[in-house]
Tab-separated table of C-alpha atoms (C1' of nucleotides) in Angstrom:
chain	number	residue	atom	x	y	z
A	126	MET	CA	0.214	-0.362	0.080
A	127	ALA	CA	1.042	3.212	-0.849
A	128	LYS	CA	1.746	6.149	1.758
A	129	ARG	CA	-1.799	6.961	2.831
A	130	ALA	CA	-3.134	10.495	2.398
A	131	VAL	CA	-3.164	10.568	6.710
A	132	ALA	CA	0.747	10.811	6.397
A	133	ALA	CA	0.001	14.559	4.959
A	134	ASP	CA	-1.212	15.377	8.541
A	135	SER	CA	0.815	13.354	10.148
A	136	LEU	CA	1.560	15.503	13.616
A	137	SER	CA	3.575	18.176	13.291
A	138	ARG	CA	4.081	22.013	15.142
A	139	GLU	CA	2.651	23.158	11.489
A	140	ALA	CA	-0.479	20.510	10.661
A	141	VAL	CA	-1.600	21.295	14.271
A	142	VAL	CA	-1.896	25.013	13.547
A	143	ASP	CA	-3.648	23.960	10.287
A	144	ARG	CA	-5.898	22.362	11.572
A	145	ALA	CA	-6.910	24.520	14.722
A	146	LEU	CA	-7.525	27.164	12.486
A	147	GLU	CA	-9.995	24.607	9.928
A	148	ILE	CA	-11.965	23.591	13.600
A	149	ALA	CA	-12.796	27.473	14.676
A	150	ASP	CA	-13.997	28.645	11.067
A	151	ALA	CA	-16.012	25.310	10.975
A	152	GLU	CA	-17.198	24.946	14.649
A	153	GLY	CA	-15.930	28.609	16.386
A	154	LEU	CA	-12.733	29.506	18.272
A	155	GLU	CA	-14.869	27.751	21.545
A	156	ALA	CA	-14.019	24.590	19.730
A	157	VAL	CA	-10.472	24.202	19.403
A	158	THR	CA	-9.230	22.426	22.333
A	159	ILE	CA	-5.957	20.364	22.881
A	160	ARG	CA	-8.146	17.609	23.481
A	161	ARG	CA	-9.991	17.746	20.195
A	162	LEU	CA	-6.842	18.032	18.378
A	163	GLY	CA	-5.177	15.038	20.147
A	164	VAL	CA	-8.524	12.906	18.835
A	165	GLU	CA	-8.202	15.059	15.514
A	166	PHE	CA	-4.618	13.826	15.232
A	167	GLY	CA	-5.588	10.112	16.811
A	168	VAL	CA	-2.874	10.699	19.295
A	169	THR	CA	-3.167	11.447	23.137
A	170	PRO	CA	-3.535	14.956	24.267
A	171	MET	CA	-0.385	15.553	25.631
A	172	ALA	CA	1.042	14.182	22.796
A	173	LEU	CA	0.896	17.789	21.217
A	174	TYR	CA	2.768	19.683	23.991
A	175	TRP	CA	5.589	18.337	21.907
A	176	HIS	CA	4.605	20.510	19.243
A	177	VAL	CA	3.056	23.381	21.104
A	178	LYS	CA	4.496	24.876	23.885
A	179	ASN	CA	0.896	25.491	25.886
A	180	LYS	CA	-2.832	26.408	24.223
A	181	ASP	CA	-2.066	30.228	24.984
A	182	GLU	CA	1.332	29.953	21.776
A	183	LEU	CA	-1.279	27.563	19.454
A	184	LEU	CA	-3.451	30.497	19.857
A	185	GLU	CA	-0.749	32.825	19.227
A	186	ALA	CA	0.641	30.914	16.548
A	187	MET	CA	-3.127	31.254	14.861
A	188	GLY	CA	-2.809	34.479	14.634
A	189	ASP	CA	0.739	34.345	13.217
A	190	ARG	CA	-0.716	32.507	10.827
A	191	ILE	CA	-3.263	34.409	9.614
A	192	LEU	CA	-0.886	37.631	9.173
A	193	ALA	CA	1.927	35.481	7.568
A	194	SER	CA	-0.830	35.196	4.747
A	195	ILE	CA	-0.635	38.737	3.938
A	196	THR	CA	1.894	39.515	0.592
A	197	LEU	CA	2.893	43.376	0.170
A	198	ASP	CA	5.070	43.279	-2.584
A	199	ASP	CA	2.663	44.123	-5.080
A	200	LEU	CA	1.674	47.524	-3.358
A	201	ASP	CA	1.905	50.072	-5.460
A	202	ALA	CA	4.815	51.817	-3.394
A	203	SER	CA	4.006	55.296	-6.436
A	204	ALA	CA	0.699	55.697	-5.935
A	205	PRO	CA	-0.752	58.237	-3.356
A	206	TRP	CA	-0.509	57.944	-0.089
A	207	HIS	CA	-3.847	57.652	0.781
A	208	GLU	CA	-4.337	54.945	-1.549
A	209	GLN	CA	-2.160	53.006	-0.386
A	210	LEU	CA	-3.241	53.015	2.829
A	211	GLY	CA	-6.608	51.725	1.777
A	212	ALA	CA	-4.633	48.774	-0.298
A	213	ILE	CA	-2.875	47.726	3.238
A	214	ILE	CA	-6.293	47.711	4.888
A	215	HIS	CA	-7.660	45.584	2.369
A	216	LYS	CA	-4.589	43.348	2.622
A	217	LEU	CA	-5.505	43.071	6.064
A	218	VAL	CA	-9.379	42.366	5.793
A	219	ASN	CA	-9.188	39.709	2.672
A	220	ALA	CA	-6.322	37.293	5.058
A	221	LEU	CA	-8.420	37.732	7.899
A	222	ARG	CA	-11.833	36.709	6.279
A	223	PRO	CA	-11.657	32.696	5.650
A	224	HIS	CA	-11.008	33.298	9.650
A	225	PRO	CA	-13.641	35.173	10.923
A	226	THR	CA	-13.814	34.017	14.344
A	227	CYS	CA	-9.592	34.364	14.972
A	228	THR	CA	-9.565	38.579	14.273
A	229	MET	CA	-8.826	39.129	17.818
A	230	LEU	CA	-5.893	36.209	17.272
A	231	ALA	CA	-4.437	38.343	14.572
A	232	ALA	CA	-5.214	41.447	16.181
A	233	ARG	CA	-3.343	40.803	19.195
A	234	ARG	CA	-0.599	39.557	17.283
A	235	ILE	CA	-0.217	42.663	15.172
A	236	VAL	CA	3.188	44.178	16.559
A	237	ALA	CA	4.022	41.137	17.960
A	238	SER	CA	4.120	38.968	15.045
A	239	GLU	CA	6.793	38.737	12.181
A	240	ALA	CA	4.571	38.709	9.593
A	241	GLY	CA	2.501	41.628	11.771
A	242	ILE	CA	5.957	43.591	12.071
A	243	GLU	CA	5.966	43.871	8.155
A	244	VAL	CA	2.343	45.439	8.089
A	245	SER	CA	2.592	48.003	11.088
A	246	GLU	CA	6.336	48.984	9.059
A	247	ARG	CA	4.774	49.375	5.844
A	248	ALA	CA	1.534	51.536	6.739
A	249	PHE	CA	4.087	53.752	9.501
A	250	ALA	CA	5.903	53.985	6.295
A	251	VAL	CA	3.213	55.262	4.271
A	252	LEU	CA	1.795	57.821	6.713
A	253	ARG	CA	5.507	59.218	7.631
A	254	GLU	CA	5.726	60.331	4.130
A	255	ALA	CA	2.707	61.509	4.019
A	256	GLY	CA	3.603	64.088	5.945
A	257	PHE	CA	1.917	62.803	9.735
A	258	SER	CA	3.697	63.225	13.131
A	259	VAL	CA	4.954	59.971	14.813
A	260	ARG	CA	2.276	60.400	17.338
A	261	ASP	CA	-0.430	61.164	15.033
A	262	THR	CA	0.966	58.199	12.795
A	263	ALA	CA	0.890	55.757	15.632
A	264	SER	CA	-2.379	56.564	16.011
A	265	ILE	CA	-3.976	56.508	12.318
A	266	ALA	CA	-2.183	53.703	11.912
A	267	THR	CA	-3.058	51.148	14.552
A	268	GLN	CA	-6.765	52.388	13.951
A	269	ALA	CA	-6.423	52.047	10.500
A	270	LEU	CA	-5.290	47.656	10.997
A	271	GLN	CA	-7.915	48.146	13.768
A	272	THR	CA	-10.679	49.114	11.214
A	273	ALA	CA	-9.826	46.319	8.800
A	274	MET	CA	-10.524	43.350	12.217
A	275	MET	CA	-13.888	45.618	13.062
A	276	LEU	CA	-15.196	45.312	9.812
A	277	ILE	CA	-14.939	41.768	9.745
A	278	THR	CA	-16.239	41.735	13.389
A	279	ALA	CA	-19.374	43.676	12.006
A	280	GLU	CA	-20.254	42.465	9.169
A	281	PRO	CA	-23.854	42.492	8.717
A	282	GLY	CA	-25.697	39.270	9.039
A	283	ALA	CA	-22.220	37.037	9.714
A	284	GLU	CA	-22.514	34.457	12.451
A	285	PRO	CA	-18.992	33.062	12.524
A	286	GLY	CA	-18.289	29.547	13.465
A	287	VAL	CA	-21.736	27.953	13.168
A	288	THR	CA	-23.611	25.863	10.763
A	289	PRO	CA	-25.509	27.202	7.942
A	290	GLU	CA	-28.827	26.060	9.723
A	291	GLU	CA	-28.135	27.826	12.920
A	292	ARG	CA	-27.187	30.728	11.620
A	293	GLU	CA	-30.941	31.194	9.438
A	294	ARG	CA	-32.245	30.211	13.079
A	295	ARG	CA	-30.027	32.767	15.176
A	296	LEU	CA	-30.522	35.926	11.798
A	297	ALA	CA	-34.533	35.056	12.133
A	298	GLU	CA	-34.701	35.270	16.308
A	299	LYS	CA	-32.293	38.994	15.527
A	300	ARG	CA	-34.942	40.092	13.217
A	301	ARG	CA	-37.703	38.377	15.281
A	302	ASN	CA	-36.708	40.415	18.523
A	303	ILE	CA	-36.590	44.078	16.149
A	304	GLU	CA	-39.799	43.586	14.848
A	305	ARG	CA	-41.054	43.313	18.106
A	306	LEU	CA	-40.016	46.711	18.793
A	307	PRO	CA	-42.910	49.380	19.232
A	308	ALA	CA	-42.638	51.350	16.169
A	309	ASP	CA	-43.015	54.564	17.372
A	310	ARG	CA	-39.943	54.760	19.884
A	311	TYR	CA	-37.264	52.743	17.017
A	312	PRO	CA	-38.607	53.156	13.921
A	313	ARG	CA	-34.916	53.899	12.683
A	314	VAL	CA	-34.064	50.409	14.068
A	315	ARG	CA	-37.075	48.744	12.169
A	316	GLU	CA	-36.502	50.175	8.582
A	317	MET	CA	-32.521	49.343	9.318
A	318	VAL	CA	-33.322	45.423	9.786
A	319	ASP	CA	-32.804	44.421	6.504
A	320	ALA	CA	-29.542	46.467	6.463
A	321	LEU	CA	-28.715	44.809	9.384
A	322	LEU	CA	-28.703	41.385	9.109
A	323	ASP	CA	-28.358	41.104	5.882
A	324	CYS	CA	-25.869	42.175	3.272
A	325	ASP	CA	-26.110	41.718	-0.539
A	326	ASP	CA	-22.470	42.810	-1.508
A	327	LEU	CA	-19.810	42.466	0.587
A	328	GLN	CA	-17.436	43.557	-1.486
A	329	GLU	CA	-19.224	47.311	-1.520
A	330	TYR	CA	-19.351	47.086	2.269
A	331	TYR	CA	-16.015	46.381	3.169
A	332	ASP	CA	-14.573	49.227	0.116
A	333	TYR	CA	-16.872	51.889	1.717
A	334	GLY	CA	-15.982	50.755	5.184
A	335	ILE	CA	-12.280	51.381	4.192
A	336	ALA	CA	-13.985	54.671	2.729
A	337	VAL	CA	-14.951	56.347	5.384
A	338	PHE	CA	-11.726	55.515	7.041
A	339	VAL	CA	-9.165	56.420	4.492
A	340	ALA	CA	-11.083	60.205	3.917
A	341	GLY	CA	-11.397	61.323	7.598
A	342	ALA	CA	-7.729	59.862	7.265
A	343	ARG	CA	-6.610	62.323	4.444
A	344	THR	CA	-9.448	65.582	6.315
A	345	LEU	CA	-6.999	65.726	9.554
A	346	LEU	CA	-3.993	65.763	7.630
A	347	ALA	CA	-4.644	69.010	5.483
A	348	ALA	CA	-6.443	69.925	8.588
A	349	GLY	CA	-2.675	69.507	10.628
B	293	MET	CA	-24.927	44.935	65.855
B	294	ALA	CA	-26.653	46.593	62.447
B	295	LYS	CA	-26.884	45.359	58.998
B	296	ARG	CA	-23.921	43.922	58.041
B	297	ALA	CA	-22.148	45.288	54.826
B	298	VAL	CA	-22.290	42.415	53.252
B	299	ALA	CA	-25.987	42.202	53.625
B	300	ALA	CA	-25.577	44.843	50.288
B	301	ASP	CA	-23.951	42.444	48.475
B	302	SER	CA	-26.050	39.087	49.004
B	303	LEU	CA	-27.139	36.887	45.929
B	304	SER	CA	-29.093	38.612	43.694
B	305	ARG	CA	-28.869	38.789	40.132
B	306	GLU	CA	-27.456	42.304	40.950
B	307	ALA	CA	-24.905	41.638	42.501
B	308	VAL	CA	-24.073	38.659	40.674
B	309	VAL	CA	-23.715	40.162	37.489
B	310	ASP	CA	-21.748	43.537	39.421
B	311	ARG	CA	-19.401	41.323	41.318
B	312	ALA	CA	-18.446	39.531	37.829
B	313	LEU	CA	-17.676	42.771	36.617
B	314	GLU	CA	-15.203	43.906	39.183
B	315	ILE	CA	-13.341	40.408	38.570
B	316	ALA	CA	-13.056	40.889	34.988
B	317	ASP	CA	-11.908	44.857	35.514
B	318	ALA	CA	-9.678	43.731	37.953
B	319	GLU	CA	-8.240	40.187	36.771
B	320	GLY	CA	-9.497	39.767	33.305
B	321	LEU	CA	-12.287	37.827	31.833
B	322	GLU	CA	-11.544	34.725	32.147
B	323	ALA	CA	-11.390	34.918	36.345
B	324	VAL	CA	-15.190	34.885	35.849
B	325	THR	CA	-16.377	31.444	36.750
B	326	ILE	CA	-19.475	30.029	37.884
B	327	ARG	CA	-17.582	28.434	40.698
B	328	ARG	CA	-15.515	31.801	41.669
B	329	LEU	CA	-18.196	33.861	41.704
B	330	GLY	CA	-19.872	31.083	44.365
B	331	VAL	CA	-16.594	31.811	46.491
B	332	GLU	CA	-16.971	35.285	46.132
B	333	PHE	CA	-20.801	35.384	47.556
B	334	GLY	CA	-20.287	32.431	50.399
B	335	VAL	CA	-22.182	29.683	48.317
B	336	THR	CA	-21.730	27.059	46.172
B	337	PRO	CA	-21.457	27.022	42.322
B	338	MET	CA	-25.410	25.951	41.884
B	339	ALA	CA	-26.655	28.697	43.728
B	340	LEU	CA	-26.021	31.188	41.265
B	341	TYR	CA	-28.409	28.908	38.872
B	342	TRP	CA	-31.166	30.364	40.746
B	343	HIS	CA	-30.582	33.739	39.553
B	344	VAL	CA	-28.403	33.730	35.667
B	345	LYS	CA	-30.152	31.078	33.567
B	346	ASN	CA	-26.433	29.716	32.905
B	347	LYS	CA	-22.428	31.633	31.646
B	348	ASP	CA	-23.713	33.038	28.709
B	349	GLU	CA	-26.367	34.605	30.209
B	350	LEU	CA	-24.550	36.193	32.791
B	351	LEU	CA	-21.646	37.233	29.965
B	352	GLU	CA	-24.704	38.667	27.917
B	353	ALA	CA	-25.886	40.710	31.260
B	354	MET	CA	-22.659	42.093	31.675
B	355	GLY	CA	-22.617	43.752	28.460
B	356	ASP	CA	-25.929	45.082	28.595
B	357	ARG	CA	-24.860	46.628	32.398
B	358	ILE	CA	-21.911	48.596	30.377
B	359	LEU	CA	-24.926	49.775	27.644
B	360	ALA	CA	-27.283	50.501	30.113
B	361	SER	CA	-24.927	52.897	31.879
B	362	ILE	CA	-24.789	54.955	28.987
B	363	THR	CA	-27.422	58.523	29.343
B	364	LEU	CA	-28.447	59.677	25.772
B	365	ASP	CA	-30.705	62.613	26.892
B	366	ASP	CA	-28.550	65.380	27.713
B	367	LEU	CA	-27.057	64.960	23.513
B	368	ASP	CA	-28.123	68.338	21.485
B	369	ALA	CA	-30.444	67.684	19.027
B	370	SER	CA	-30.182	70.823	17.625
B	371	ALA	CA	-26.125	70.238	17.001
B	372	PRO	CA	-24.783	69.433	13.737
B	373	TRP	CA	-25.500	65.567	12.621
B	374	HIS	CA	-21.456	65.037	13.273
B	375	GLU	CA	-21.682	66.345	16.157
B	376	GLN	CA	-23.828	64.526	17.556
B	377	LEU	CA	-22.051	61.773	16.120
B	378	GLY	CA	-18.864	61.801	17.741
B	379	ALA	CA	-21.355	63.152	20.457
B	380	ILE	CA	-22.750	59.057	20.644
B	381	ILE	CA	-19.442	57.659	20.173
B	382	HIS	CA	-17.887	59.641	23.250
B	383	LYS	CA	-20.586	57.835	25.593
B	384	LEU	CA	-20.066	54.974	24.416
B	385	VAL	CA	-15.900	55.068	24.817
B	386	ASN	CA	-16.664	56.602	28.189
B	387	ALA	CA	-19.059	53.686	29.441
B	388	LEU	CA	-16.955	51.119	28.317
B	389	ARG	CA	-13.079	52.663	29.158
B	390	PRO	CA	-14.004	51.348	32.950
B	391	HIS	CA	-14.625	47.365	32.034
B	392	PRO	CA	-11.492	47.078	28.889
B	393	THR	CA	-11.438	43.554	29.443
B	394	CYS	CA	-15.850	43.450	28.173
B	395	THR	CA	-15.448	45.478	25.366
B	396	MET	CA	-16.488	42.414	23.344
B	397	LEU	CA	-19.783	41.245	25.669
B	398	ALA	CA	-20.798	45.203	25.023
B	399	ALA	CA	-20.311	44.741	20.976
B	400	ARG	CA	-22.271	41.551	21.080
B	401	ARG	CA	-24.984	43.194	22.574
B	402	ILE	CA	-25.430	46.561	20.915
B	403	VAL	CA	-28.274	45.915	18.757
B	404	ALA	CA	-29.541	43.411	21.585
B	405	SER	CA	-30.011	44.745	24.468
B	406	GLU	CA	-33.073	47.798	25.130
B	407	ALA	CA	-29.819	49.648	26.429
B	408	GLY	CA	-27.949	49.194	22.796
B	409	ILE	CA	-31.060	49.472	20.840
B	410	GLU	CA	-31.588	52.897	22.479
B	411	VAL	CA	-27.800	54.310	21.204
B	412	SER	CA	-28.716	52.666	18.299
B	413	GLU	CA	-31.738	54.205	17.376
B	414	ARG	CA	-30.016	57.888	18.273
B	415	ALA	CA	-27.137	56.667	16.432
B	416	PHE	CA	-29.431	55.650	13.082
B	417	ALA	CA	-31.741	59.044	13.546
B	418	VAL	CA	-29.107	60.784	12.820
B	419	LEU	CA	-27.556	60.110	10.006
B	420	ARG	CA	-30.735	59.141	8.254
B	421	GLU	CA	-32.000	63.166	9.240
B	422	ALA	CA	-28.390	64.309	7.745
B	423	GLY	CA	-28.822	62.249	4.507
B	424	PHE	CA	-27.288	59.306	4.412
B	425	SER	CA	-29.560	56.803	2.356
B	426	VAL	CA	-30.905	53.665	4.509
B	427	ARG	CA	-27.699	51.327	3.281
B	428	ASP	CA	-25.520	53.773	4.463
B	429	THR	CA	-27.035	54.331	7.512
B	430	ALA	CA	-26.868	50.961	8.807
B	431	SER	CA	-22.933	50.777	7.881
B	432	ILE	CA	-21.825	54.657	8.730
B	433	ALA	CA	-23.502	53.795	12.386
B	434	THR	CA	-22.364	50.059	12.951
B	435	GLN	CA	-18.581	50.816	12.056
B	436	ALA	CA	-19.228	54.046	14.328
B	437	LEU	CA	-19.994	52.026	17.296
B	438	GLN	CA	-18.374	49.740	16.822
B	439	THR	CA	-15.318	52.523	16.344
B	440	ALA	CA	-15.245	53.576	19.727
B	441	MET	CA	-15.107	49.990	20.759
B	442	MET	CA	-11.844	49.558	18.692
B	443	LEU	CA	-10.414	52.510	20.803
B	444	ILE	CA	-10.645	51.184	23.752
B	445	THR	CA	-9.057	47.451	22.440
B	446	ALA	CA	-6.606	49.443	20.638
B	447	GLU	CA	-5.626	51.866	23.167
B	448	PRO	CA	-1.530	52.430	23.664
B	449	GLY	CA	-0.375	51.174	26.343
B	450	ALA	CA	-2.820	48.986	27.721
B	451	GLU	CA	-3.355	45.520	29.324
B	452	PRO	CA	-6.084	45.312	30.696
B	453	GLY	CA	-6.906	43.017	33.671
B	454	VAL	CA	-3.749	42.682	34.778
B	455	THR	CA	-1.912	43.530	37.636
B	456	PRO	CA	-0.049	47.069	37.239
B	457	GLU	CA	3.367	45.169	37.800
B	458	GLU	CA	2.660	42.786	35.386
B	459	ARG	CA	1.456	45.429	33.139
B	460	GLU	CA	5.104	47.148	33.365
B	461	ARG	CA	6.548	43.864	32.736
B	462	ARG	CA	4.103	43.002	29.463
B	463	LEU	CA	5.203	46.498	28.114
B	464	ALA	CA	8.741	46.477	28.934
B	465	GLU	CA	8.710	42.884	27.472
B	466	LYS	CA	7.563	44.298	23.910
B	467	ARG	CA	9.524	47.072	24.198
B	468	ARG	CA	12.067	44.893	24.321
B	469	ASN	CA	10.941	43.088	20.962
B	470	ILE	CA	10.575	45.668	19.213
B	471	GLU	CA	14.169	47.960	19.783
B	472	ARG	CA	15.769	44.161	18.978
B	473	LEU	CA	14.585	44.439	15.207
B	474	PRO	CA	17.371	45.285	12.889
B	475	ALA	CA	17.191	49.412	12.487
B	476	ASP	CA	17.576	48.792	8.866
B	477	ARG	CA	14.389	46.755	7.790
B	478	TYR	CA	11.901	48.393	10.219
B	479	PRO	CA	13.011	51.786	11.126
B	480	ARG	CA	9.800	53.378	11.655
B	481	VAL	CA	8.687	50.496	13.755
B	482	ARG	CA	11.377	51.548	15.813
B	483	GLU	CA	10.878	55.029	15.680
B	484	MET	CA	7.078	54.357	16.720
B	485	VAL	CA	8.120	52.218	19.410
B	486	ASP	CA	7.549	55.531	22.395
B	487	ALA	CA	3.877	56.453	20.891
B	488	LEU	CA	2.876	52.629	20.348
B	489	LEU	CA	3.520	51.789	24.046
B	490	ASP	CA	2.397	54.527	26.176
B	491	CYS	CA	0.460	57.201	25.467
B	492	ASP	CA	0.286	60.552	27.436
B	493	ASP	CA	-3.332	61.824	26.621
B	494	LEU	CA	-5.208	59.504	26.569
B	495	GLN	CA	-8.354	61.967	26.640
B	496	GLU	CA	-6.420	63.214	23.011
B	497	TYR	CA	-6.218	59.868	21.215
B	498	TYR	CA	-9.532	59.488	22.008
B	499	ASP	CA	-10.655	62.319	20.646
B	500	TYR	CA	-8.521	62.336	17.411
B	501	GLY	CA	-9.876	58.725	16.634
B	502	ILE	CA	-13.123	59.650	16.942
B	503	ALA	CA	-12.566	62.652	15.004
B	504	VAL	CA	-10.957	60.619	12.134
B	505	PHE	CA	-14.114	58.385	11.007
B	506	VAL	CA	-16.253	61.312	12.028
B	507	ALA	CA	-14.259	63.870	9.198
B	508	GLY	CA	-14.489	60.014	7.203
B	509	ALA	CA	-18.580	59.809	7.633
B	510	ARG	CA	-18.574	63.560	6.582
B	511	THR	CA	-16.910	63.205	3.244
B	512	LEU	CA	-18.485	60.266	2.587
B	513	LEU	CA	-22.053	62.164	2.482
B	514	ALA	CA	-20.530	65.179	0.576
B	515	ALA	CA	-19.218	62.847	-2.261
B	516	GLY	CA	-23.013	60.765	-2.539
C	12	DA	C1'	13.138	12.620	19.108
C	13	DC	C1'	8.351	11.650	20.190
C	14	DC	C1'	4.259	10.129	22.549
C	15	DT	C1'	1.563	7.866	26.345
C	16	DG	C1'	-0.594	6.686	31.150
C	17	DA	C1'	-1.762	8.836	35.466
C	18	DA	C1'	-3.020	12.029	37.637
C	19	DC	C1'	-3.983	17.373	38.973
C	20	DA	C1'	-6.560	21.214	39.265
C	21	DC	C1'	-9.530	22.995	37.098
C	22	DC	C1'	-14.075	24.361	34.682
C	23	DG	C1'	-20.223	24.651	33.402
C	24	DT	C1'	-23.918	22.219	33.982
C	25	DT	C1'	-28.321	18.430	35.861
C	26	DC	C1'	-31.250	17.103	38.988
C	27	DA	C1'	-32.424	15.249	43.390
C	28	DA	C1'	-33.237	17.003	47.562
C	29	DG	C1'	-33.373	19.759	51.693
C	30	DT	C1'	-35.258	24.278	54.246
D	146	DA	C1'	-38.384	30.499	46.559
D	147	DC	C1'	-33.271	29.553	47.484
D	148	DC	C1'	-29.729	26.618	48.639
D	149	DT	C1'	-26.876	22.094	48.810
D	150	DG	C1'	-24.611	17.384	47.026
D	151	DA	C1'	-23.519	14.181	44.122
D	152	DA	C1'	-21.976	13.784	40.248
D	153	DC	C1'	-21.018	13.784	35.316
D	154	DA	C1'	-18.984	15.370	31.294
D	155	DC	C1'	-15.295	18.186	29.865
D	156	DC	C1'	-11.098	21.515	30.478
D	157	DG	C1'	-5.353	22.677	30.482
D	158	DT	C1'	-0.969	21.295	32.150
D	159	DT	C1'	2.350	18.653	34.409
D	160	DC	C1'	5.357	14.226	35.174
D	161	DA	C1'	7.939	10.065	34.905
D	162	DA	C1'	8.129	6.565	31.914
D	163	DG	C1'	8.240	4.017	27.744
D	164	DT	C1'	10.151	3.322	22.748
DNA sequence: ACCTGAACACCGTTCAAGT
DNA sequence: ACCTGAACACCGTTCAAGT
């Protein structure tokens, strides 16, 4: 018999982090446990400790892995600074979208991991060369990167780490709750219900969100 | 002997949520457990289940409590819409700041709890009357409220739910990590180190962050 | 170098029973 | 109405031991 497919995910740090991300994507971050990973790899829980120091380190590695998927070399360094800033935020958004339940893990590693520092350096450079002070660059850059995270977690109708049926159930419940509200006290919330629970064009949602932030940064620079 | 002070925090849903918030503020959200609360009140863990359905419901109640601390009646309805929007974000920021480890709990309840809906309604009304479409109002408003949350979690030098000594230790470690970076590859990150790890004026930090967002919203409205 | 067995100190939660 | 006792099915983690 030839080498089994299983051999491909034999135990290794790489494979553990991969599997942990898959579990988080499918069932949510709370489904990621050392013991569960043991079962997945057909191994006792303690075997995992050979490959990761402890669970915290595993979570850090998951965040690092997401940030490491970002490539920056195709950024256009000759574009206007605000376009470059928008492009960086877009990169981050695209890296995070496949792993919405792990947004916080990536956020915590943005000035800690190698890949995160790379992104930060780029954002800082763009803003400094645009003319922002050190202090304002720090503010705008962290806010920019966190805006990417925020757009993911606030995505309308997203119920990450949950089966499609469960997602439908939760959205229907939210809708019922909103529609139960008295129309005289909460006319606007009721008017918003569709826009809040469902998004027909996610690309537009992200573009708009990023545009708001970038426009704000431009105004503040102009205002000095 | 008169009534003991202890009587004030005899077991009740109110008292449980209060104590849970105090524990989270002092030691982080992961220190909040049913069993720990049992110890705090001198009672078996199971006693808690009379007052809250389960731990999830407790976490929801904590988020609701934070949002409920916001008062909206002193908002100036005659001010320009962008000032009103900024004021709402400020209200949210001020409500969250005492409980930085619980930001996510409040975020999850913003369109679920009574108090959260109240804030949302106000934000929606301001934006609709300013002339934003339903879709754009939904985008801007959620982004506005999430921006408040984001500013809290991204606060420079904040290490919430940790003793002052532990905070110093962590910040020193972050500083060492950044200063170890090669100066030729990461000049900007190294230049930023003080601004990233420490903030001499938090009020300015929040004002600036909110100003960026509000300015962006104004530009997008003008651009149609 | 890599994994297991046994054990420890934790979790949240149910359910029948007490007062 | 409010709380306890006993029990269950989970966690993460250590450490000595196996191959």
